[in-house]
Short mmCIF file of C-alpha atoms in Angstrom, two decimals:
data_model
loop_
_atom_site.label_atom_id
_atom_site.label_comp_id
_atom_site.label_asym_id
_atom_site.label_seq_id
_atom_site.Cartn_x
_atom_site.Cartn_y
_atom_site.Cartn_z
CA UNK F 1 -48.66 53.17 -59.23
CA UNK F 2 -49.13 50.00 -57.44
CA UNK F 3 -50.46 49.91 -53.92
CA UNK F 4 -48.06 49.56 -51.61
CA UNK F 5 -45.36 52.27 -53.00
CA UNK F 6 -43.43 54.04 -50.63
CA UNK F 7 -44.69 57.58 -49.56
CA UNK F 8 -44.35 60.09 -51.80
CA UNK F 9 -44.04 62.97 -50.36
CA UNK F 10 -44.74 66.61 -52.62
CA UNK F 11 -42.63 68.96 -50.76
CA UNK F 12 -39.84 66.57 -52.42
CA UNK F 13 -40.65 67.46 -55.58
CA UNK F 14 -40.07 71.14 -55.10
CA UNK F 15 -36.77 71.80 -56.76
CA UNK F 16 -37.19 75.37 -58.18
CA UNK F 17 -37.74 77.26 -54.69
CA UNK F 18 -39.51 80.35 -55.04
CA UNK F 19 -39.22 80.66 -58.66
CA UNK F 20 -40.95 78.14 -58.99
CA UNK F 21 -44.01 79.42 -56.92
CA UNK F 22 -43.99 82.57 -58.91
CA UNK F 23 -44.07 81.02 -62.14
CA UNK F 24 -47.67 79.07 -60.47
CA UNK F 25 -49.54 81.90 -60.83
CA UNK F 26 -52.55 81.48 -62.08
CA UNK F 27 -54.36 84.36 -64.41
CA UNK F 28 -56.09 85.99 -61.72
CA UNK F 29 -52.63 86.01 -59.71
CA UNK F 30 -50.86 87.41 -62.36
CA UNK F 31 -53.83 90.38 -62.86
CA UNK F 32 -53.77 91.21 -59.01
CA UNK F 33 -50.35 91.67 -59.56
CA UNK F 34 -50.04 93.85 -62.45
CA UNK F 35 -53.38 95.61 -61.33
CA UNK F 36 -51.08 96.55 -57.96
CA UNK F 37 -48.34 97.50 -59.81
CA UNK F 38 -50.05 99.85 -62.17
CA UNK F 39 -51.89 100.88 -59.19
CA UNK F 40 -48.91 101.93 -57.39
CA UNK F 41 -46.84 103.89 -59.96
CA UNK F 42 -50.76 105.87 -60.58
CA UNK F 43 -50.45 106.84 -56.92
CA UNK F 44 -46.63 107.58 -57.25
CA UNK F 45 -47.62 110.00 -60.24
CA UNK F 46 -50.76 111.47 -58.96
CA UNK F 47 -49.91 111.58 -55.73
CA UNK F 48 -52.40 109.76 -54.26
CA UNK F 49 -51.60 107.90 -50.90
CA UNK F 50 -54.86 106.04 -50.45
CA UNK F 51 -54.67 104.39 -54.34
CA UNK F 52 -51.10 103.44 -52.86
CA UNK F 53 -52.21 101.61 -50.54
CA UNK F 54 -54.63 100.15 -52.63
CA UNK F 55 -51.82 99.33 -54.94
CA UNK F 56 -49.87 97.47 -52.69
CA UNK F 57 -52.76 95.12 -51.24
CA UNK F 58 -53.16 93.92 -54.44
CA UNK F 59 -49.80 93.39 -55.54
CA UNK F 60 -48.82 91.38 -52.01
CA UNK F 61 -51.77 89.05 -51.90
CA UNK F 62 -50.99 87.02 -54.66
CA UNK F 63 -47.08 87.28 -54.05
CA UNK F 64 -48.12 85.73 -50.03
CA UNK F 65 -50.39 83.21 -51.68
CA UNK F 66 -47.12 81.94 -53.57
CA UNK F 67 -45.08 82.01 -50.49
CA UNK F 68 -47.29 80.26 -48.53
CA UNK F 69 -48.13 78.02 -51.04
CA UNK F 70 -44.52 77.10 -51.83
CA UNK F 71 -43.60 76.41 -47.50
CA UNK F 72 -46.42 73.96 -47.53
CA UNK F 73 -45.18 70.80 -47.11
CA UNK F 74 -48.28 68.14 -47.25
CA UNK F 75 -46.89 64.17 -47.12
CA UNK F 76 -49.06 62.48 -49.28
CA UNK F 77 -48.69 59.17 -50.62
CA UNK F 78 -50.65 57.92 -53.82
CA UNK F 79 -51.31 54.76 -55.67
CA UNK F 80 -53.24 52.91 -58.99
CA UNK F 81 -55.01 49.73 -59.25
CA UNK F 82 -55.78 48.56 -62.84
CA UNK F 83 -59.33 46.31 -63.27
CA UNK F 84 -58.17 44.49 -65.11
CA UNK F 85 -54.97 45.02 -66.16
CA UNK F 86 -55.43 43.31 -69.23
CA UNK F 87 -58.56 44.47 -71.52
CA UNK F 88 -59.64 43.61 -74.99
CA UNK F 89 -59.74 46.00 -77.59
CA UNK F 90 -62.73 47.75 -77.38
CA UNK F 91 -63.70 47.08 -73.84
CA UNK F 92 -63.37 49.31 -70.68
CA UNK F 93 -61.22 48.93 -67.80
CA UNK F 94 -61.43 50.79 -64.75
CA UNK F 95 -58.44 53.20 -62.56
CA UNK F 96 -59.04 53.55 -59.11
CA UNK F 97 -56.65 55.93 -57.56
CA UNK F 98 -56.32 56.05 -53.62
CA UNK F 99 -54.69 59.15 -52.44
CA UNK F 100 -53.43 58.90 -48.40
CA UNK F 101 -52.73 62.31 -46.04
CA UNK F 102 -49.68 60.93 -43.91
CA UNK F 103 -49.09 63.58 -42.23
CA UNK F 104 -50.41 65.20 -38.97
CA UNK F 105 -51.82 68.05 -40.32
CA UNK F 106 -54.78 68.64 -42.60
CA UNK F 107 -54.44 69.40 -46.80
CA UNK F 108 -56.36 72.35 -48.27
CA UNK F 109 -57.96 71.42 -51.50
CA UNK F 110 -56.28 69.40 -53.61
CA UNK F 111 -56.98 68.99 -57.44
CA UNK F 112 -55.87 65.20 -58.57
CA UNK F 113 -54.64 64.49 -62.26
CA UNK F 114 -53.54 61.25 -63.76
CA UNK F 115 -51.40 61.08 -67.20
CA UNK F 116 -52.80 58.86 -70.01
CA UNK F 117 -52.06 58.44 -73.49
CA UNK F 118 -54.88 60.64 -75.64
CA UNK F 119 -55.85 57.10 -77.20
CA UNK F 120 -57.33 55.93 -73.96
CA UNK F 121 -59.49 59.27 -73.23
CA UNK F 122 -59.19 62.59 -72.33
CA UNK F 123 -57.02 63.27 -68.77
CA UNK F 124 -58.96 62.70 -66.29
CA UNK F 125 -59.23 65.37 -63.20
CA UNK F 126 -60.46 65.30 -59.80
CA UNK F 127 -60.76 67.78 -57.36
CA UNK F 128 -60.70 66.56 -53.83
CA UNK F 129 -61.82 68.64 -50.55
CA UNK F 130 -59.64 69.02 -47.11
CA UNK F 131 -58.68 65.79 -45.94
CA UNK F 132 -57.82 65.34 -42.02
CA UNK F 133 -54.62 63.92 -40.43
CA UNK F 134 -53.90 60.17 -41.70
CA UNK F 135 -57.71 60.75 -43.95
CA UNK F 136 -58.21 58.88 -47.18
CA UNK F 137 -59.91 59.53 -50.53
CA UNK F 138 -60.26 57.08 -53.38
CA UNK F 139 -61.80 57.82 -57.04
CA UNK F 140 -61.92 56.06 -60.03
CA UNK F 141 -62.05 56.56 -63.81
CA UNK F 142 -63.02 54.50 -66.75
CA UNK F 143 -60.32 54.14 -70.12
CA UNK F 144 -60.82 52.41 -73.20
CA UNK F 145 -59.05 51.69 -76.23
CA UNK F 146 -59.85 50.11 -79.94
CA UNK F 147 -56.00 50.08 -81.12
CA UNK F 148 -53.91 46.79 -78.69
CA UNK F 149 -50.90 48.22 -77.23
CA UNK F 150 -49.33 48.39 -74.22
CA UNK F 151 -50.30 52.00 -72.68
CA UNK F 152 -48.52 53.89 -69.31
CA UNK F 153 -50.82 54.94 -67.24
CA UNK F 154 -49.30 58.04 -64.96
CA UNK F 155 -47.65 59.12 -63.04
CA UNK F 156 -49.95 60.72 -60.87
CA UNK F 157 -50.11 64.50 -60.53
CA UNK F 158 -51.55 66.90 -57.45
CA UNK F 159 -52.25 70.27 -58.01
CA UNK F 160 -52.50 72.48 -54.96
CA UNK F 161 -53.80 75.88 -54.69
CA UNK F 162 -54.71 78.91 -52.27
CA UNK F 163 -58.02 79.60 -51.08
CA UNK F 164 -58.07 82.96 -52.94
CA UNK F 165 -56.98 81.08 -56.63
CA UNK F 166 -54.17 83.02 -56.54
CA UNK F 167 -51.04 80.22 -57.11
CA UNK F 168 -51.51 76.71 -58.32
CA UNK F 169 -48.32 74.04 -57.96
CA UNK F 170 -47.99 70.97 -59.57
CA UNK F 171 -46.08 67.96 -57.52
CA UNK F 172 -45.83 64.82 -59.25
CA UNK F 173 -45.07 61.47 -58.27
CA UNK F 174 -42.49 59.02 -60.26
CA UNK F 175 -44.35 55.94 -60.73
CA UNK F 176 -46.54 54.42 -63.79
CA UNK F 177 -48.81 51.47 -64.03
CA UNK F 178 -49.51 49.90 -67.66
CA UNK F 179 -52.39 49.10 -68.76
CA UNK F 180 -52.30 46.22 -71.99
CA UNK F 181 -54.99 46.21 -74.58
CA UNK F 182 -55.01 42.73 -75.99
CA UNK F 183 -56.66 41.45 -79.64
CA UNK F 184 -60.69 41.01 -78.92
CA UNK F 185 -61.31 37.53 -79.27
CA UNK F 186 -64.04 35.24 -80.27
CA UNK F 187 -65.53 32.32 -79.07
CA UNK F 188 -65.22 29.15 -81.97
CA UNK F 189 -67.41 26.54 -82.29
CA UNK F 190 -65.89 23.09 -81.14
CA UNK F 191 -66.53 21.20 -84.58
CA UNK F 192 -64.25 18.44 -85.59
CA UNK F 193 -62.60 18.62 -88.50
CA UNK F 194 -62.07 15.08 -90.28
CA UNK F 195 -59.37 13.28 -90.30
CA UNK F 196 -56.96 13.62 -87.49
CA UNK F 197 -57.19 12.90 -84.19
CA UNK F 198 -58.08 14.85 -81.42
CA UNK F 199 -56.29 16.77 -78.51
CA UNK F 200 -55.72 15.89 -74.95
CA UNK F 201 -59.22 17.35 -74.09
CA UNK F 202 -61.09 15.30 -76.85
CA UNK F 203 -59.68 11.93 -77.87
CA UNK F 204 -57.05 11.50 -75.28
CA UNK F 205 -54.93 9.24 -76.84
CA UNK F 206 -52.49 6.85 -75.03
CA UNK F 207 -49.70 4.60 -75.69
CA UNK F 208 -47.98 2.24 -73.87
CA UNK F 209 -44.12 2.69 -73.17
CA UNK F 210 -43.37 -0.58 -75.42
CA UNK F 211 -45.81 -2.91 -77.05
CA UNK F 212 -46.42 -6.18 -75.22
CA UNK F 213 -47.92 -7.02 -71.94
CA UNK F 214 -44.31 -8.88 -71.06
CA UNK F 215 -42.39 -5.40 -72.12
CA UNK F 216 -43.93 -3.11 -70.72
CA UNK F 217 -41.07 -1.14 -68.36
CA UNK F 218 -42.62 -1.11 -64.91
CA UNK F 219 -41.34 0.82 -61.98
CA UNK F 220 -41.09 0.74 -58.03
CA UNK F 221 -44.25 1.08 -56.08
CA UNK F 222 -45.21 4.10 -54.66
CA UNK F 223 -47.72 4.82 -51.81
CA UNK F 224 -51.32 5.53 -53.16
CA UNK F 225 -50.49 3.49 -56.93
CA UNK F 226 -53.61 1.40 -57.51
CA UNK F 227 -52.76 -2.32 -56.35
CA UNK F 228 -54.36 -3.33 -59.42
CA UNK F 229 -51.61 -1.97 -61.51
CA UNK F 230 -49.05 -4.10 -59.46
CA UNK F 231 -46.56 -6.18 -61.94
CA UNK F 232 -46.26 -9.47 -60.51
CA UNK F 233 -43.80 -10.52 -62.84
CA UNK F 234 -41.14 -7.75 -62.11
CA UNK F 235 -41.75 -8.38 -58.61
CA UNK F 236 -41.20 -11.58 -58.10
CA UNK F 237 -37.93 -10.36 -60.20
CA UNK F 238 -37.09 -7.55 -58.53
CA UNK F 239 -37.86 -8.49 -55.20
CA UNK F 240 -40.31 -5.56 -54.30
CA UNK F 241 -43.78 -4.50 -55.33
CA UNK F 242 -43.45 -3.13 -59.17
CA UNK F 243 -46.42 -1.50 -61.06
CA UNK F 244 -47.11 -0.80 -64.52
CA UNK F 245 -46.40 3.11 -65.98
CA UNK F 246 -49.32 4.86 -66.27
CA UNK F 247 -50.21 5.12 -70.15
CA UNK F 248 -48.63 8.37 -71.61
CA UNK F 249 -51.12 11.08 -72.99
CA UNK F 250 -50.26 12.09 -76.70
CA UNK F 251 -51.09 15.97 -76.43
CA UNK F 252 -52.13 16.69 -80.03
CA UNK F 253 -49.78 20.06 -81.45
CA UNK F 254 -51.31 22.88 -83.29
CA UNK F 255 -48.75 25.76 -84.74
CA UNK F 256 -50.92 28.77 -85.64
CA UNK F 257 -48.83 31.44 -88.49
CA UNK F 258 -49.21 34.78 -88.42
CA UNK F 259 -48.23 36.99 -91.56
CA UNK F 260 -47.35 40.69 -89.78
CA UNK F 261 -45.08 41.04 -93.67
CA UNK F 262 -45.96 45.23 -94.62
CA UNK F 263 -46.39 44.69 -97.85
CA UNK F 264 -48.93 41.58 -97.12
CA UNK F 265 -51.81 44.81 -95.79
CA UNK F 266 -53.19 48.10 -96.88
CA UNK F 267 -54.59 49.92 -94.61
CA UNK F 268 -54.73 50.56 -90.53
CA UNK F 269 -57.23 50.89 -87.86
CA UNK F 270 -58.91 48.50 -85.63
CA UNK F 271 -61.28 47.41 -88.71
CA UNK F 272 -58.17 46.54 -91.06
CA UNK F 273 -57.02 42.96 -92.65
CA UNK F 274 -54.29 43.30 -90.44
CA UNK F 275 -56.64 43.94 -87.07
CA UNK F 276 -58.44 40.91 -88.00
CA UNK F 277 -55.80 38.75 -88.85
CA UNK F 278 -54.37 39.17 -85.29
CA UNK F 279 -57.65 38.72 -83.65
CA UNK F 280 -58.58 35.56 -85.57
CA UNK F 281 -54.91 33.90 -84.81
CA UNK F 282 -55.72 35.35 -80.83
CA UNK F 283 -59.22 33.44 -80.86
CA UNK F 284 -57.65 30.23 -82.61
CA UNK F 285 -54.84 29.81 -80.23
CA UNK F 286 -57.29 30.81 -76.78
CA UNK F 287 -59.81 27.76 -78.63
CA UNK F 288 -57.44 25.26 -79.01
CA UNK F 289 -55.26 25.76 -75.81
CA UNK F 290 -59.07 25.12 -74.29
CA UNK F 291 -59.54 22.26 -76.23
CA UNK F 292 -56.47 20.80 -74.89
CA UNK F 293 -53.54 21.20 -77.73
CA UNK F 294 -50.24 21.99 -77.16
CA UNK F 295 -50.51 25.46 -78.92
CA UNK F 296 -47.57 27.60 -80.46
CA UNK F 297 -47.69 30.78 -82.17
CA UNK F 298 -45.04 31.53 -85.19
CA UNK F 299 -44.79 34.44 -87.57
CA UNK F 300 -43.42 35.05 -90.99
CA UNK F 301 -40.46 36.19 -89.02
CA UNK F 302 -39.88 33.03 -87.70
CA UNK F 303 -40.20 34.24 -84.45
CA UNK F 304 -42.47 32.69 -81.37
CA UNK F 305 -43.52 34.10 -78.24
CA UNK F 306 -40.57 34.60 -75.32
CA UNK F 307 -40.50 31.49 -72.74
CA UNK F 308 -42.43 28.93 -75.32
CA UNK F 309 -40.93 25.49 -75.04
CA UNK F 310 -40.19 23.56 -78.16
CA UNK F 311 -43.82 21.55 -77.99
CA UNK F 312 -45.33 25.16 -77.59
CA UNK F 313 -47.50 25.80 -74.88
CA UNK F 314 -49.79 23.44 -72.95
CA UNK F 315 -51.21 22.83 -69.48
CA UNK F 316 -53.97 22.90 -68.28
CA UNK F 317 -56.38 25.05 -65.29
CA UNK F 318 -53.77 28.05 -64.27
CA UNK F 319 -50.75 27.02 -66.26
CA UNK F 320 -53.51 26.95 -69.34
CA UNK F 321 -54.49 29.94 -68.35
CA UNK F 322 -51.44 31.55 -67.51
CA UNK F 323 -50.26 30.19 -71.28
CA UNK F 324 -52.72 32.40 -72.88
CA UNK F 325 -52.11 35.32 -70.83
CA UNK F 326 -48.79 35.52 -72.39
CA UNK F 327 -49.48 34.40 -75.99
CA UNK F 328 -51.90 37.43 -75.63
CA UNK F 329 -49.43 39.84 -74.41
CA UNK F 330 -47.28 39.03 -77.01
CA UNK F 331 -50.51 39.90 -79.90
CA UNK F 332 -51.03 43.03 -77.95
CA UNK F 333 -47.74 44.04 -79.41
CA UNK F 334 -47.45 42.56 -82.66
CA UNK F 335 -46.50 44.77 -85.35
CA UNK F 336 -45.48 44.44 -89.23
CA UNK F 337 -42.31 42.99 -90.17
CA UNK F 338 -40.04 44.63 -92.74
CA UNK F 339 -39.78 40.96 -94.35
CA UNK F 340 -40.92 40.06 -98.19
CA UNK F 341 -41.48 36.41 -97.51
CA UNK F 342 -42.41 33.79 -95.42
CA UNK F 343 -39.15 31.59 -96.25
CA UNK F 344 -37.71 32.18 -92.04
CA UNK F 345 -41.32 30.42 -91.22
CA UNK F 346 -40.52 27.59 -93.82
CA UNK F 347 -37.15 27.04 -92.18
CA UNK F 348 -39.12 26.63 -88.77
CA UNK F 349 -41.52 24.43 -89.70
CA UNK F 350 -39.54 21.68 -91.75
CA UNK F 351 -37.84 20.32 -89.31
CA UNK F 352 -40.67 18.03 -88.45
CA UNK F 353 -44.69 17.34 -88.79
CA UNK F 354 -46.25 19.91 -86.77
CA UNK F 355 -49.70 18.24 -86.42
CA UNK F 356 -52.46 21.28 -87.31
CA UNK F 357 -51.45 24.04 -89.06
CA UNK F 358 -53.73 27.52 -89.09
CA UNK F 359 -52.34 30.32 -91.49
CA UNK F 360 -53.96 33.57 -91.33
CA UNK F 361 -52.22 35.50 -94.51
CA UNK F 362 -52.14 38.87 -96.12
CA UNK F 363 -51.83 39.38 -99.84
CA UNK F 364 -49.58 36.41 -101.41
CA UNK F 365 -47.81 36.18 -104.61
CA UNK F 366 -47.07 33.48 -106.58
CA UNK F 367 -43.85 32.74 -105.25
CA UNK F 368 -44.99 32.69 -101.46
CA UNK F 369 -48.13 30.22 -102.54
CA UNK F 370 -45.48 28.44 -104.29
CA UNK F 371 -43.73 27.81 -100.66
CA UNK F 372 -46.65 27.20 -98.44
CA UNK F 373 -47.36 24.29 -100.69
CA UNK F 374 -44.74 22.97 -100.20
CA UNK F 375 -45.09 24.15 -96.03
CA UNK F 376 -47.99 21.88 -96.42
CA UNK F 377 -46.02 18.80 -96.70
CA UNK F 378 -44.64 19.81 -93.14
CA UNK F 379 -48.05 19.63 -90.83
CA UNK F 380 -50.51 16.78 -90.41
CA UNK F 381 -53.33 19.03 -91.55
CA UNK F 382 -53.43 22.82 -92.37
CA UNK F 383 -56.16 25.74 -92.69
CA UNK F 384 -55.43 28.87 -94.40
CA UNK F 385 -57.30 32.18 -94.15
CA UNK F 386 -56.92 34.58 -96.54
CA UNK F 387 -57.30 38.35 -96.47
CA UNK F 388 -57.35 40.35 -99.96
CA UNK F 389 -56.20 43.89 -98.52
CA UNK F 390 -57.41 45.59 -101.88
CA UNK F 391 -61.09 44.34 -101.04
CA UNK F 392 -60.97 45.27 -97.06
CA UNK F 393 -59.85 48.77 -98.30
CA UNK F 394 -62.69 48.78 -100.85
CA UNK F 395 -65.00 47.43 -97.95
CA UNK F 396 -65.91 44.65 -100.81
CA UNK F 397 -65.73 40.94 -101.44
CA UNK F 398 -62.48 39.38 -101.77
CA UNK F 399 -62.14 37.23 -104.85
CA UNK F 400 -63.61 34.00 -104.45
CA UNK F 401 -65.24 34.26 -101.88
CA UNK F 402 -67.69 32.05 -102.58
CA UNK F 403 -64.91 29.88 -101.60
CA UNK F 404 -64.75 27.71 -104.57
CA UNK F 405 -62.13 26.59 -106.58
CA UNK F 406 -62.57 28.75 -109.61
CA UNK F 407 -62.40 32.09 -107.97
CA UNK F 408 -61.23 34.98 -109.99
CA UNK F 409 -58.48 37.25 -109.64
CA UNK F 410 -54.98 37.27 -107.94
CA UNK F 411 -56.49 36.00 -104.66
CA UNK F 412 -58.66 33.34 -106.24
CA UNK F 413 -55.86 32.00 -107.97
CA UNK F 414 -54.08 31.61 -104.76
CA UNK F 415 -56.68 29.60 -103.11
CA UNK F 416 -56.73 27.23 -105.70
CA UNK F 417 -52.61 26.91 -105.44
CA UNK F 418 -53.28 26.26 -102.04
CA UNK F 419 -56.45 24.28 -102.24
CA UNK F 420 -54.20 22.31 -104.80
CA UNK F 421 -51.64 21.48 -102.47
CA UNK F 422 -53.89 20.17 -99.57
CA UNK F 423 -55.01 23.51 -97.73
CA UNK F 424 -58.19 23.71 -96.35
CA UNK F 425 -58.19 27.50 -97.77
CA UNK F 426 -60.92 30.12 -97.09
CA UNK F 427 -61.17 34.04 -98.15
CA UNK F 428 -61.71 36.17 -95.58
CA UNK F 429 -64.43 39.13 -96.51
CA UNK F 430 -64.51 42.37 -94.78
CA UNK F 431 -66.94 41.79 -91.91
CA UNK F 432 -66.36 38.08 -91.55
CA UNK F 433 -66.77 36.29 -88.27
CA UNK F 434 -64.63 33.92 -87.37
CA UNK F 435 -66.67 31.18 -85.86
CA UNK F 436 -68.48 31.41 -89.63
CA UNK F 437 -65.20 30.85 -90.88
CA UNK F 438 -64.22 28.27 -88.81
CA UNK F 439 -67.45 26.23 -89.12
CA UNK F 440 -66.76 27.05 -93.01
CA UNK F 441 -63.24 25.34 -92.45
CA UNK F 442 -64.94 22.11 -91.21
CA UNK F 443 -67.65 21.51 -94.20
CA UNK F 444 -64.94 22.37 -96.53
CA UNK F 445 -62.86 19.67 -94.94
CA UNK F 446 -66.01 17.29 -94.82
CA UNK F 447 -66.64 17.84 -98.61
CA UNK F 448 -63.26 17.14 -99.57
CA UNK F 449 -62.72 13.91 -97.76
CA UNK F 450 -66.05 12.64 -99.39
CA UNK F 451 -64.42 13.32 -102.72
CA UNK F 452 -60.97 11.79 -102.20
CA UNK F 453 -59.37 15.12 -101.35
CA UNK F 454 -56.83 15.31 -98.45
CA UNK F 455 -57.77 14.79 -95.27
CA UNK F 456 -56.33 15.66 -91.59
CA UNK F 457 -56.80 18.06 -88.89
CA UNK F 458 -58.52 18.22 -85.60
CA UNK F 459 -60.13 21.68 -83.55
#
């Protein structure tokens, strides 16, 4: 419930009158009463007018405590703040709830309960003490989570009672916060891989708008250009002051592919092939937005994030930052596709070179290896990591994985048709790190330039 809400006020909420009241009786309510009643029909029997009276005492107190309980009309207003409101997996965030007496009387006691999903921790409960006309009282509670998601937090329930224990309402309030559990990501090493030039942040390369001094396309002057970029030329042609265009940064592209195909990983939990395959793609895409590549995230789907222009995303300070917020929303919800192949990605890539291409892949057969091959031809350079399911299930090493060549098994045989085709392909063991991997990536790319083998590639 974010700060600022209007008023909610609990004697709104109270839709089932007296009924209602009754049916908040707590246990030791609902004893008094049948203790009064049995009490009463004793002395009816008997004959006993001093058990009658007896009787009746404790049948009426808990039926008052529900009247009064259910004419109490406190005007209380509530709300939530989330820090932060975005977490990675595995990390805590923190709920501070502010609850605010509006009106001009003073609350009783007051027991506070907030509604969250059983995979963030058990319901948390507060009890707060009288609070005075216009008073204040804020608490807070701690959630975690190891699964991403996106997870509704609320709304917020009070719980008043009598004095005596007697009755116990509930009044909610209608709003929710959410609280999003992105992919945990790591921190890569900035190596270089050979062959390919650089992003924005690195190499910054530049080109002119045509290629001679005497073509170069200069416009008007404006107020703080650099005299020293004035075109004399154009404006002794033009009649005004003219300066040269500023040289045009080439922003270097990077498309990172996600396989979310079901039948491409066993298994579940935040320690599957799947789980890691998210949170590599989530640490590659936060690296090389840093770095200062125009970033764009694509699975087998063919799908890419909502609001991603066709360069992907790029900026830099709070539009950088703002560019992985979303790329990291969108991971926090991605799920496995129903689809058998990675053709729809094909279709998305070959319409052009895509500069650096990073695959992170599930179980392939032979015809998918057969079409990343050829999805090879479509990127300036390309890195592929590998998960065997079978051996994450097993909790063993993936064939190959001494990332050779002449691995064994289905998924050896795949990194060789990929290796074949000009991937810079890696297995990915249960347990791996990612910066190992990605420092891996870079002497694998460094060996195979020194021996003739295909080249490209920037991080």
């Amino acid at each position: 419930m974010a700060p600022g809400a209007p008023p909610a006020r609990d004697g709104e909420h109270d839709s089932g009158g007296l009924r209602t009241a009754l049916a908040g009786l707590t246990t030791r309510g609902r004893s008094f009463l049948a203790a009064g009643v049995a009490a009463a029909v004793c002395a009816y029997v008997l004959g006993q007018g001093d058990l009658l009276r007896v009787g009746v005492l404790l049948a009426v107190l808990p039926l008052v405590c529900a009247v009064m309980l259910h004419r109490t009309r406190y005007r209380v207003a509530g709300g939530r703040r989330l820090s932060p409101e975005r977490v990675p997996a595995g990390s805590e965030a923190r709920v501070h709830l502010r609850v605010d007496n509006i009106s001009r009387l003073p609350t009783g006691l007051l027991m506070l309960q907030d509604r969250v999903p059983y995979v963030l921790g058990p319901r948390p409960r507060f009890v707060l003490d009288r609070m005075e006309a216009g008073g204040r009282r804020e608490v807070s509670y701690r959630v975690r989570s190891d699964l991403r998601g996106r997870y509704p937090l609320g709304p917020l329930q009070l719980r008043l009672g009598d004095p005596f224990g007697m009755c116990e309402l509930t009044r909610s309030f209608s709003t929710y916060d959410t609280l999003t559990v992105v992919p945990r990501v790591q921190a890569l090493p900035p190596v270089r891989l050979s062959g390919e030039a650089t992003g924005y942040g690195d190499g910054r390369q530049r080109s002119l708008a045509l290629a001679g001094e005497d073509d170069i396309i200069p416009r008007g002057y404006r107020h703080g250009d650099d005299l020293r970029r004035v075109h004399w030329r154009s404006t002794a042609r033009h009649g005004e002051l003219m300066v040269r265009r500023e040289e045009q940064p080439q922003r270097a592209r990077c498309t990172v592919l996600l396989d979310t195909r079901t039948v491409a990983f066993e298994g579940a939990g935040p320690d599957s092939a799947f789980e890691w395959a998210v949170s590599g793609a989530a640490s590659v895409l936060v690296h090389m937005l840093g770095r200062g590549f125009s970033v764009r995230l694509l699975t087998d789907t063919g799908s890419s994030v909502p609001g991603e222009g066709s360069e992907g995303f790029a900026g830099t300070g709070q539009e950088s930052a703002d560019a992985a917020g979303l790329l990291m929303d969108t991971l926090a919800v991605v799920d496995h596709s129903d689809g058998t192949g990675l053709s729809r990605a094909y279709d998305v890539l070959r319409g052009g070179t895509e500069g650096l291409l990073v695959a992170f892949l599930g179980d392939l057969d032979e015809e998918q290896a057969a079409l990343l091959a050829r999805m090879r031809r479509r990127s300036g350079a390309a890195i592929a990591f590998l998960l065997d399911s079978g051996a994450w299930l097993r909790g063993g090493a993936a064939d190959g994985q001494d990332g050779g060549p002449d691995g064994t098994g289905t998924a050896g045989e795949r990194l060789r048709m990929l290796r074949e085709a000009g991937w810079t392909a890696l297995p990915v063991p249960p347990g791996a790190e990612p910066a190992d991997l990605w420092r891996r990536a870079d002497q694998q790319r460094v060996g195979a330039a020194s021996t003739g083998g295909t080249a490209g590639g920037a991080s």
